[in-house]
């Protein structure tokens, strides 16, 4: 049980923060909590338990006053730290700032622009709420010193966040327009800690607003990633899940010659409360129900969903006689990679250690370089394997980088377009995405994936489980000997267990109080018995989940 907070010391900390907080609403919020003491002691202690952690992508947290929340004071401090760090590193060029439609996003973006310009750095503010990939594109295209994107991606409505991207000077060839990676995160966090009183941070104007030209350019460049001469007979149902993707995705599709997608009407416009979904993440059960219903009503060829900042993409496809099937991130990742390979796109193909190993088999068969990285696009886009440039990268959590010369990050808009190109070409041949998955299964076997997620009340529980697994890993899984136990510490808190046909990657979640195990079964296909192989793989996954849960003691 946590110790009771020292009320007097806590009051002093809160009063000091209020005196320096630039936002009247936040000051009033904290003053109201002070008036409720001692009943509000636990709430105030949590808000002042420490600063919001600046991770390897930036900040993300609950919208609330105090240092352990997303608010105007924290954004002011973060931006002052970023621009001070850029100055110390001698980075030239502007800071490009984008924002989504979440609560507070525009105000946070404008404050970031004021802090940057107040420090003598040119600030370029995107013209309206836009997808994260547009910001990533703009950083690379404008040779900016850095970029800031105010978004919490697919988090709940009460959250917001602050992501930092590097320009070419500090990011280098592989990191130009990419999310920051260590040691930049620790250096920026130190620069933030060194910021003095917020009342002394100089504020300039909103900088030079970027016009719609940068959005039009992004649309034109993304539309050009698919050949203009390809089939265009396609009916698409689409949802942005109350986010900012609809106008940009529609413009990309029509610019590329596809019919405009039919958009779920009640989810078409940005709404920071996400009223029609329990959780605005297309991975979550039920999140795609409305777009699938629309697709079924229209007789669509495919249903597509973006998350609220449109950097992730999910697909559902019709299965004759069986309704609609939502593709797993690994399935879409391999389909997109295979499509690019068959179009002759050479270069390095990359995924993460928690994604399916089918991409490795695919690259080996096609004679293309392959690499695996730790989880996160900051690692994917910086992967190397000889001199080959990055051609494609994906992670199983619905993130795809299909045009790395344009966007050095996951991009749900360009991924959706490339997927539409694939579906249209298969349709012209009288085939479906599921047919192509079956063809890959006949060639390589069935690579079936799933997850085991263990939610905990205290992070110490995860440490205990990982320590126990390291001390006593299972000797067998699915009646097969565990042939290797790979421990990636201290670089990463990850343990990989392998048998001849199974793999389990165990690690703490980077964003939630969860322990995650990423499971994979490889089941050979005998003759044409793909369906039977899938059934065997599914049964093996169920058994693997049970055995691993027992091994983890959960």
mmCIF file of N, CA and C in Angstrom, residues 317-411:
data_model
loop_
_atom_site.group_PDB
_atom_site.id
_atom_site.type_symbol
_atom_site.label_atom_id
_atom_site.label_comp_id
_atom_site.label_asym_id
_atom_site.label_seq_id
_atom_site.Cartn_x
_atom_site.Cartn_y
_atom_site.Cartn_z
ATOM 1 N N UNK A 317 -12.265 -7.940 -45.109
ATOM 2 C CA UNK A 317 -12.593 -8.433 -46.448
ATOM 3 C C UNK A 317 -13.750 -9.414 -46.368
ATOM 4 N N UNK A 318 -14.553 -9.488 -47.435
ATOM 5 C CA UNK A 318 -15.661 -10.443 -47.436
ATOM 6 C C UNK A 318 -15.148 -11.863 -47.677
ATOM 7 N N UNK A 319 -15.738 -12.802 -46.963
ATOM 8 C CA UNK A 319 -15.452 -14.219 -47.169
ATOM 9 C C UNK A 319 -16.774 -14.876 -47.566
ATOM 10 N N UNK A 320 -16.895 -15.325 -48.810
ATOM 11 C CA UNK A 320 -18.183 -15.853 -49.282
ATOM 12 C C UNK A 320 -18.767 -16.894 -48.335
ATOM 13 N N UNK A 321 -20.021 -16.643 -47.945
ATOM 14 C CA UNK A 321 -20.719 -17.569 -47.079
ATOM 15 C C UNK A 321 -20.354 -17.469 -45.613
ATOM 16 N N UNK A 322 -19.388 -16.586 -45.274
ATOM 17 C CA UNK A 322 -18.932 -16.510 -43.881
ATOM 18 C C UNK A 322 -18.857 -15.080 -43.364
ATOM 19 N N UNK A 323 -19.429 -14.130 -44.085
ATOM 20 C CA UNK A 323 -19.422 -12.745 -43.617
ATOM 21 C C UNK A 323 -18.110 -12.039 -43.896
ATOM 22 N N UNK A 324 -17.701 -11.207 -42.956
ATOM 23 C CA UNK A 324 -16.508 -10.391 -43.142
ATOM 24 C C UNK A 324 -15.424 -10.795 -42.153
ATOM 25 N N UNK A 325 -14.206 -10.703 -42.611
ATOM 26 C CA UNK A 325 -13.055 -11.076 -41.788
ATOM 27 C C UNK A 325 -12.094 -9.897 -41.690
ATOM 28 N N UNK A 326 -11.747 -9.500 -40.455
ATOM 29 C CA UNK A 326 -10.749 -8.455 -40.242
ATOM 30 C C UNK A 326 -9.370 -9.094 -40.317
ATOM 31 N N UNK A 327 -8.524 -8.572 -41.182
ATOM 32 C CA UNK A 327 -7.185 -9.118 -41.333
ATOM 33 C C UNK A 327 -6.322 -8.745 -40.128
ATOM 34 N N UNK A 328 -5.471 -9.652 -39.729
ATOM 35 C CA UNK A 328 -4.484 -9.339 -38.711
ATOM 36 C C UNK A 328 -3.419 -8.423 -39.310
ATOM 37 N N UNK A 329 -2.763 -7.675 -38.438
ATOM 38 C CA UNK A 329 -1.708 -6.786 -38.924
ATOM 39 C C UNK A 329 -0.615 -7.520 -39.654
ATOM 40 N N UNK A 330 -0.258 -8.716 -39.186
ATOM 41 C CA UNK A 330 0.757 -9.515 -39.871
ATOM 42 C C UNK A 330 0.291 -9.928 -41.262
ATOM 43 N N UNK A 331 -0.986 -10.267 -41.405
ATOM 44 C CA UNK A 331 -1.485 -10.681 -42.717
ATOM 45 C C UNK A 331 -1.406 -9.543 -43.721
ATOM 46 N N UNK A 332 -1.877 -8.353 -43.318
ATOM 47 C CA UNK A 332 -1.820 -7.219 -44.238
ATOM 48 C C UNK A 332 -0.370 -6.823 -44.511
ATOM 49 N N UNK A 333 0.482 -6.891 -43.503
ATOM 50 C CA UNK A 333 1.881 -6.550 -43.710
ATOM 51 C C UNK A 333 2.538 -7.415 -44.758
ATOM 52 N N UNK A 334 2.314 -8.713 -44.687
ATOM 53 C CA UNK A 334 2.906 -9.632 -45.659
ATOM 54 C C UNK A 334 2.277 -9.442 -47.029
ATOM 55 N N UNK A 335 0.964 -9.219 -47.084
ATOM 56 C CA UNK A 335 0.312 -8.968 -48.376
ATOM 57 C C UNK A 335 0.885 -7.732 -49.064
ATOM 58 N N UNK A 336 1.083 -6.651 -48.314
ATOM 59 C CA UNK A 336 1.636 -5.435 -48.914
ATOM 60 C C UNK A 336 3.080 -5.656 -49.356
ATOM 61 N N UNK A 337 3.866 -6.346 -48.531
ATOM 62 C CA UNK A 337 5.252 -6.632 -48.914
ATOM 63 C C UNK A 337 5.297 -7.478 -50.176
ATOM 64 N N UNK A 338 4.483 -8.510 -50.215
ATOM 65 C CA UNK A 338 4.426 -9.392 -51.390
ATOM 66 C C UNK A 338 4.014 -8.612 -52.631
ATOM 67 N N UNK A 339 3.061 -7.705 -52.489
ATOM 68 C CA UNK A 339 2.604 -6.890 -53.619
ATOM 69 C C UNK A 339 3.742 -6.015 -54.148
ATOM 70 N N UNK A 340 4.475 -5.380 -53.247
ATOM 71 C CA UNK A 340 5.602 -4.554 -53.679
ATOM 72 C C UNK A 340 6.681 -5.396 -54.349
ATOM 73 N N UNK A 341 6.963 -6.554 -53.782
ATOM 74 C CA UNK A 341 7.979 -7.429 -54.379
ATOM 75 C C UNK A 341 7.592 -7.846 -55.787
ATOM 76 N N UNK A 342 6.330 -8.212 -55.967
ATOM 77 C CA UNK A 342 5.875 -8.640 -57.294
ATOM 78 C C UNK A 342 5.824 -7.487 -58.285
ATOM 79 N N UNK A 343 5.803 -6.258 -57.778
ATOM 80 C CA UNK A 343 5.922 -5.085 -58.647
ATOM 81 C C UNK A 343 7.378 -4.739 -58.942
ATOM 82 N N UNK A 344 8.306 -5.487 -58.349
ATOM 83 C CA UNK A 344 9.719 -5.260 -58.609
ATOM 84 C C UNK A 344 10.379 -4.235 -57.712
ATOM 85 N N UNK A 345 9.762 -3.928 -56.567
ATOM 86 C CA UNK A 345 10.340 -2.956 -55.644
ATOM 87 C C UNK A 345 11.440 -3.650 -54.836
ATOM 88 N N UNK A 346 12.690 -3.278 -55.106
ATOM 89 C CA UNK A 346 13.810 -3.887 -54.406
ATOM 90 C C UNK A 346 14.214 -3.031 -53.217
ATOM 91 N N UNK A 347 15.094 -3.565 -52.388
ATOM 92 C CA UNK A 347 15.543 -2.852 -51.205
ATOM 93 C C UNK A 347 15.317 -3.692 -49.964
ATOM 94 N N UNK A 348 15.459 -3.061 -48.809
ATOM 95 C CA UNK A 348 15.384 -3.737 -47.525
ATOM 96 C C UNK A 348 13.943 -3.819 -47.028
ATOM 97 N N UNK A 349 13.532 -5.021 -46.640
ATOM 98 C CA UNK A 349 12.211 -5.251 -46.067
ATOM 99 C C UNK A 349 12.391 -5.533 -44.576
ATOM 100 N N UNK A 350 11.610 -4.814 -43.744
ATOM 101 C CA UNK A 350 11.873 -4.815 -42.303
ATOM 102 C C UNK A 350 10.589 -5.061 -41.533
ATOM 103 N N UNK A 351 10.708 -5.812 -40.447
ATOM 104 C CA UNK A 351 9.632 -5.897 -39.471
ATOM 105 C C UNK A 351 10.257 -6.004 -38.083
ATOM 106 N N UNK A 352 9.437 -6.252 -37.081
ATOM 107 C CA UNK A 352 9.936 -6.246 -35.708
ATOM 108 C C UNK A 352 10.004 -7.666 -35.154
ATOM 109 N N UNK A 353 10.650 -7.788 -34.010
ATOM 110 C CA UNK A 353 10.818 -9.101 -33.390
ATOM 111 C C UNK A 353 9.504 -9.701 -32.914
ATOM 112 N N UNK A 354 8.446 -8.894 -32.788
ATOM 113 C CA UNK A 354 7.159 -9.433 -32.330
ATOM 114 C C UNK A 354 6.205 -9.709 -33.489
ATOM 115 N N UNK A 355 6.629 -9.409 -34.715
ATOM 116 C CA UNK A 355 5.781 -9.645 -35.879
ATOM 117 C C UNK A 355 6.033 -11.044 -36.434
ATOM 118 N N UNK A 356 5.199 -11.450 -37.377
ATOM 119 C CA UNK A 356 5.324 -12.776 -37.981
ATOM 120 C C UNK A 356 6.669 -12.943 -38.676
ATOM 121 N N UNK A 357 7.187 -14.161 -38.641
ATOM 122 C CA UNK A 357 8.443 -14.452 -39.336
ATOM 123 C C UNK A 357 8.216 -14.808 -40.807
ATOM 124 N N UNK A 358 6.977 -14.719 -41.267
ATOM 125 C CA UNK A 358 6.706 -15.015 -42.671
ATOM 126 C C UNK A 358 7.433 -14.050 -43.595
ATOM 127 N N UNK A 359 7.573 -12.786 -43.193
ATOM 128 C CA UNK A 359 8.280 -11.839 -44.058
ATOM 129 C C UNK A 359 9.724 -12.290 -44.281
ATOM 130 N N UNK A 360 10.346 -12.869 -43.255
ATOM 131 C CA UNK A 360 11.713 -13.375 -43.421
ATOM 132 C C UNK A 360 11.743 -14.477 -44.479
ATOM 133 N N UNK A 361 10.785 -15.399 -44.407
ATOM 134 C CA UNK A 361 10.733 -16.484 -45.386
ATOM 135 C C UNK A 361 10.475 -15.942 -46.787
ATOM 136 N N UNK A 362 9.617 -14.950 -46.872
ATOM 137 C CA UNK A 362 9.297 -14.341 -48.161
ATOM 138 C C UNK A 362 10.540 -13.697 -48.779
ATOM 139 N N UNK A 363 11.289 -12.956 -47.978
ATOM 140 C CA UNK A 363 12.504 -12.303 -48.483
ATOM 141 C C UNK A 363 13.556 -13.331 -48.895
ATOM 142 N N UNK A 364 13.681 -14.392 -48.111
ATOM 143 C CA UNK A 364 14.656 -15.428 -48.450
ATOM 144 C C UNK A 364 14.323 -16.068 -49.793
ATOM 145 N N UNK A 365 13.037 -16.313 -50.025
ATOM 146 C CA UNK A 365 12.624 -16.936 -51.279
ATOM 147 C C UNK A 365 12.783 -15.996 -52.472
ATOM 148 N N UNK A 366 12.625 -14.697 -52.239
ATOM 149 C CA UNK A 366 12.712 -13.728 -53.347
ATOM 150 C C UNK A 366 14.109 -13.115 -53.479
ATOM 151 N N UNK A 367 15.028 -13.509 -52.614
ATOM 152 C CA UNK A 367 16.390 -12.992 -52.705
ATOM 153 C C UNK A 367 16.516 -11.526 -52.347
ATOM 154 N N UNK A 368 15.725 -11.087 -51.358
ATOM 155 C CA UNK A 368 15.746 -9.682 -50.953
ATOM 156 C C UNK A 368 16.262 -9.562 -49.512
ATOM 157 N N UNK A 369 16.963 -8.452 -49.199
ATOM 158 C CA UNK A 369 17.480 -8.283 -47.837
ATOM 159 C C UNK A 369 16.356 -8.063 -46.830
ATOM 160 N N UNK A 370 16.598 -8.562 -45.615
ATOM 161 C CA UNK A 370 15.588 -8.564 -44.567
ATOM 162 C C UNK A 370 16.242 -8.163 -43.262
ATOM 163 N N UNK A 371 15.472 -7.460 -42.389
ATOM 164 C CA UNK A 371 15.980 -7.111 -41.069
ATOM 165 C C UNK A 371 14.836 -7.131 -40.068
ATOM 166 N N UNK A 372 15.187 -7.435 -38.810
ATOM 167 C CA UNK A 372 14.246 -7.359 -37.694
ATOM 168 C C UNK A 372 14.759 -6.332 -36.700
ATOM 169 N N UNK A 373 13.830 -5.624 -36.072
ATOM 170 C CA UNK A 373 14.202 -4.604 -35.100
ATOM 171 C C UNK A 373 13.367 -4.766 -33.840
ATOM 172 N N UNK A 374 13.710 -3.989 -32.838
ATOM 173 C CA UNK A 374 12.838 -3.865 -31.680
ATOM 174 C C UNK A 374 11.525 -3.206 -32.105
ATOM 175 N N UNK A 375 10.521 -3.286 -31.250
ATOM 176 C CA UNK A 375 9.210 -2.739 -31.580
ATOM 177 C C UNK A 375 9.276 -1.220 -31.709
ATOM 178 N N UNK A 376 8.647 -0.695 -32.743
ATOM 179 C CA UNK A 376 8.556 0.750 -32.924
ATOM 180 C C UNK A 376 9.130 1.199 -34.250
ATOM 181 N N UNK A 377 8.457 2.167 -34.866
ATOM 182 C CA UNK A 377 8.908 2.635 -36.174
ATOM 183 C C UNK A 377 10.192 3.442 -36.110
ATOM 184 N N UNK A 378 10.518 3.964 -34.939
ATOM 185 C CA UNK A 378 11.807 4.651 -34.831
ATOM 186 C C UNK A 378 12.953 3.692 -35.117
ATOM 187 N N UNK A 379 12.739 2.392 -34.840
ATOM 188 C CA UNK A 379 13.750 1.381 -35.137
ATOM 189 C C UNK A 379 13.597 0.847 -36.553
ATOM 190 N N UNK A 380 12.370 0.615 -36.982
ATOM 191 C CA UNK A 380 12.133 0.037 -38.309
ATOM 192 C C UNK A 380 12.779 0.872 -39.401
ATOM 193 N N UNK A 381 12.545 2.186 -39.366
ATOM 194 C CA UNK A 381 13.031 3.021 -40.469
ATOM 195 C C UNK A 381 14.540 3.243 -40.423
ATOM 196 N N UNK A 382 15.173 2.900 -39.317
ATOM 197 C CA UNK A 382 16.631 3.047 -39.203
ATOM 198 C C UNK A 382 17.356 1.715 -39.383
ATOM 199 N N UNK A 383 16.632 0.669 -39.739
ATOM 200 C CA UNK A 383 17.236 -0.654 -39.878
ATOM 201 C C UNK A 383 18.233 -0.674 -41.040
ATOM 202 N N UNK A 384 19.226 -1.530 -40.907
ATOM 203 C CA UNK A 384 20.226 -1.691 -41.965
ATOM 204 C C UNK A 384 20.491 -3.173 -42.191
ATOM 205 N N UNK A 385 20.857 -3.497 -43.410
ATOM 206 C CA UNK A 385 21.321 -4.835 -43.777
ATOM 207 C C UNK A 385 22.120 -4.663 -45.063
ATOM 208 N N UNK A 386 23.360 -4.217 -44.900
ATOM 209 C CA UNK A 386 24.147 -3.891 -46.072
ATOM 210 C C UNK A 386 23.738 -2.540 -46.636
ATOM 211 N N UNK A 387 24.039 -2.302 -47.908
ATOM 212 C CA UNK A 387 23.786 -0.973 -48.487
ATOM 213 C C UNK A 387 22.357 -0.746 -48.975
ATOM 214 N N UNK A 388 21.516 -1.758 -48.918
ATOM 215 C CA UNK A 388 20.178 -1.638 -49.501
ATOM 216 C C UNK A 388 19.356 -0.576 -48.783
ATOM 217 N N UNK A 389 18.701 0.315 -49.531
ATOM 218 C CA UNK A 389 17.818 1.308 -48.900
ATOM 219 C C UNK A 389 16.522 0.654 -48.436
ATOM 220 N N UNK A 390 15.855 1.288 -47.490
ATOM 221 C CA UNK A 390 14.584 0.770 -46.988
ATOM 222 C C UNK A 390 13.536 0.799 -48.091
ATOM 223 N N UNK A 391 12.891 -0.345 -48.307
ATOM 224 C CA UNK A 391 11.806 -0.437 -49.280
ATOM 225 C C UNK A 391 10.448 -0.516 -48.610
ATOM 226 N N UNK A 392 10.393 -1.170 -47.443
ATOM 227 C CA UNK A 392 9.104 -1.409 -46.791
ATOM 228 C C UNK A 392 9.373 -1.814 -45.355
ATOM 229 N N UNK A 393 8.502 -1.353 -44.450
ATOM 230 C CA UNK A 393 8.575 -1.790 -43.069
ATOM 231 C C UNK A 393 7.182 -1.901 -42.484
ATOM 232 N N UNK A 394 7.003 -2.843 -41.568
ATOM 233 C CA UNK A 394 5.699 -2.948 -40.918
ATOM 234 C C UNK A 394 5.864 -3.523 -39.520
ATOM 235 N N UNK A 395 4.866 -3.243 -38.670
ATOM 236 C CA UNK A 395 4.748 -3.904 -37.377
ATOM 237 C C UNK A 395 3.331 -4.433 -37.232
ATOM 238 N N UNK A 396 3.195 -5.486 -36.445
ATOM 239 C CA UNK A 396 1.918 -6.189 -36.381
ATOM 240 C C UNK A 396 0.776 -5.331 -35.852
ATOM 241 N N UNK A 397 1.077 -4.207 -35.187
ATOM 242 C CA UNK A 397 0.039 -3.337 -34.630
ATOM 243 C C UNK A 397 -0.491 -2.365 -35.683
ATOM 244 N N UNK A 398 -0.677 -2.859 -36.907
ATOM 245 C CA UNK A 398 -1.339 -2.128 -37.998
ATOM 246 C C UNK A 398 -0.540 -0.936 -38.519
ATOM 247 N N UNK A 399 0.771 -0.954 -38.359
ATOM 248 C CA UNK A 399 1.601 0.134 -38.859
ATOM 249 C C UNK A 399 2.386 -0.304 -40.074
ATOM 250 N N UNK A 400 2.348 0.522 -41.150
ATOM 251 C CA UNK A 400 2.996 0.161 -42.417
ATOM 252 C C UNK A 400 3.687 1.377 -43.021
ATOM 253 N N UNK A 401 4.919 1.198 -43.404
ATOM 254 C CA UNK A 401 5.672 2.225 -44.126
ATOM 255 C C UNK A 401 5.883 1.704 -45.535
ATOM 256 N N UNK A 402 5.064 2.166 -46.482
ATOM 257 C CA UNK A 402 5.094 1.626 -47.842
ATOM 258 C C UNK A 402 5.801 2.553 -48.823
ATOM 259 N N UNK A 403 6.102 3.773 -48.410
ATOM 260 C CA UNK A 403 6.779 4.748 -49.281
ATOM 261 C C UNK A 403 7.781 5.521 -48.432
ATOM 262 N N UNK A 404 8.875 4.869 -48.013
ATOM 263 C CA UNK A 404 9.800 5.503 -47.066
ATOM 264 C C UNK A 404 10.499 6.751 -47.591
ATOM 265 N N UNK A 405 10.549 6.943 -48.890
ATOM 266 C CA UNK A 405 11.138 8.182 -49.412
ATOM 267 C C UNK A 405 10.213 9.376 -49.203
ATOM 268 N N UNK A 406 8.938 9.116 -48.937
ATOM 269 C CA UNK A 406 7.976 10.189 -48.691
ATOM 270 C C UNK A 406 7.729 10.372 -47.194
ATOM 271 N N UNK A 407 7.407 9.290 -46.514
ATOM 272 C CA UNK A 407 7.097 9.322 -45.084
ATOM 273 C C UNK A 407 7.952 8.270 -44.397
ATOM 274 N N UNK A 408 8.824 8.723 -43.515
ATOM 275 C CA UNK A 408 9.737 7.804 -42.815
ATOM 276 C C UNK A 408 9.102 7.400 -41.484
ATOM 277 N N UNK A 409 7.904 6.890 -41.584
ATOM 278 C CA UNK A 409 7.130 6.531 -40.404
ATOM 279 C C UNK A 409 5.965 5.693 -40.897
ATOM 280 N N UNK A 410 5.165 5.175 -39.974
ATOM 281 C CA UNK A 410 3.971 4.472 -40.402
ATOM 282 C C UNK A 410 2.981 5.471 -40.993
ATOM 283 N N UNK A 411 2.282 5.048 -42.027
ATOM 284 C CA UNK A 411 1.377 5.941 -42.760
ATOM 285 C C UNK A 411 0.153 5.151 -43.178
#
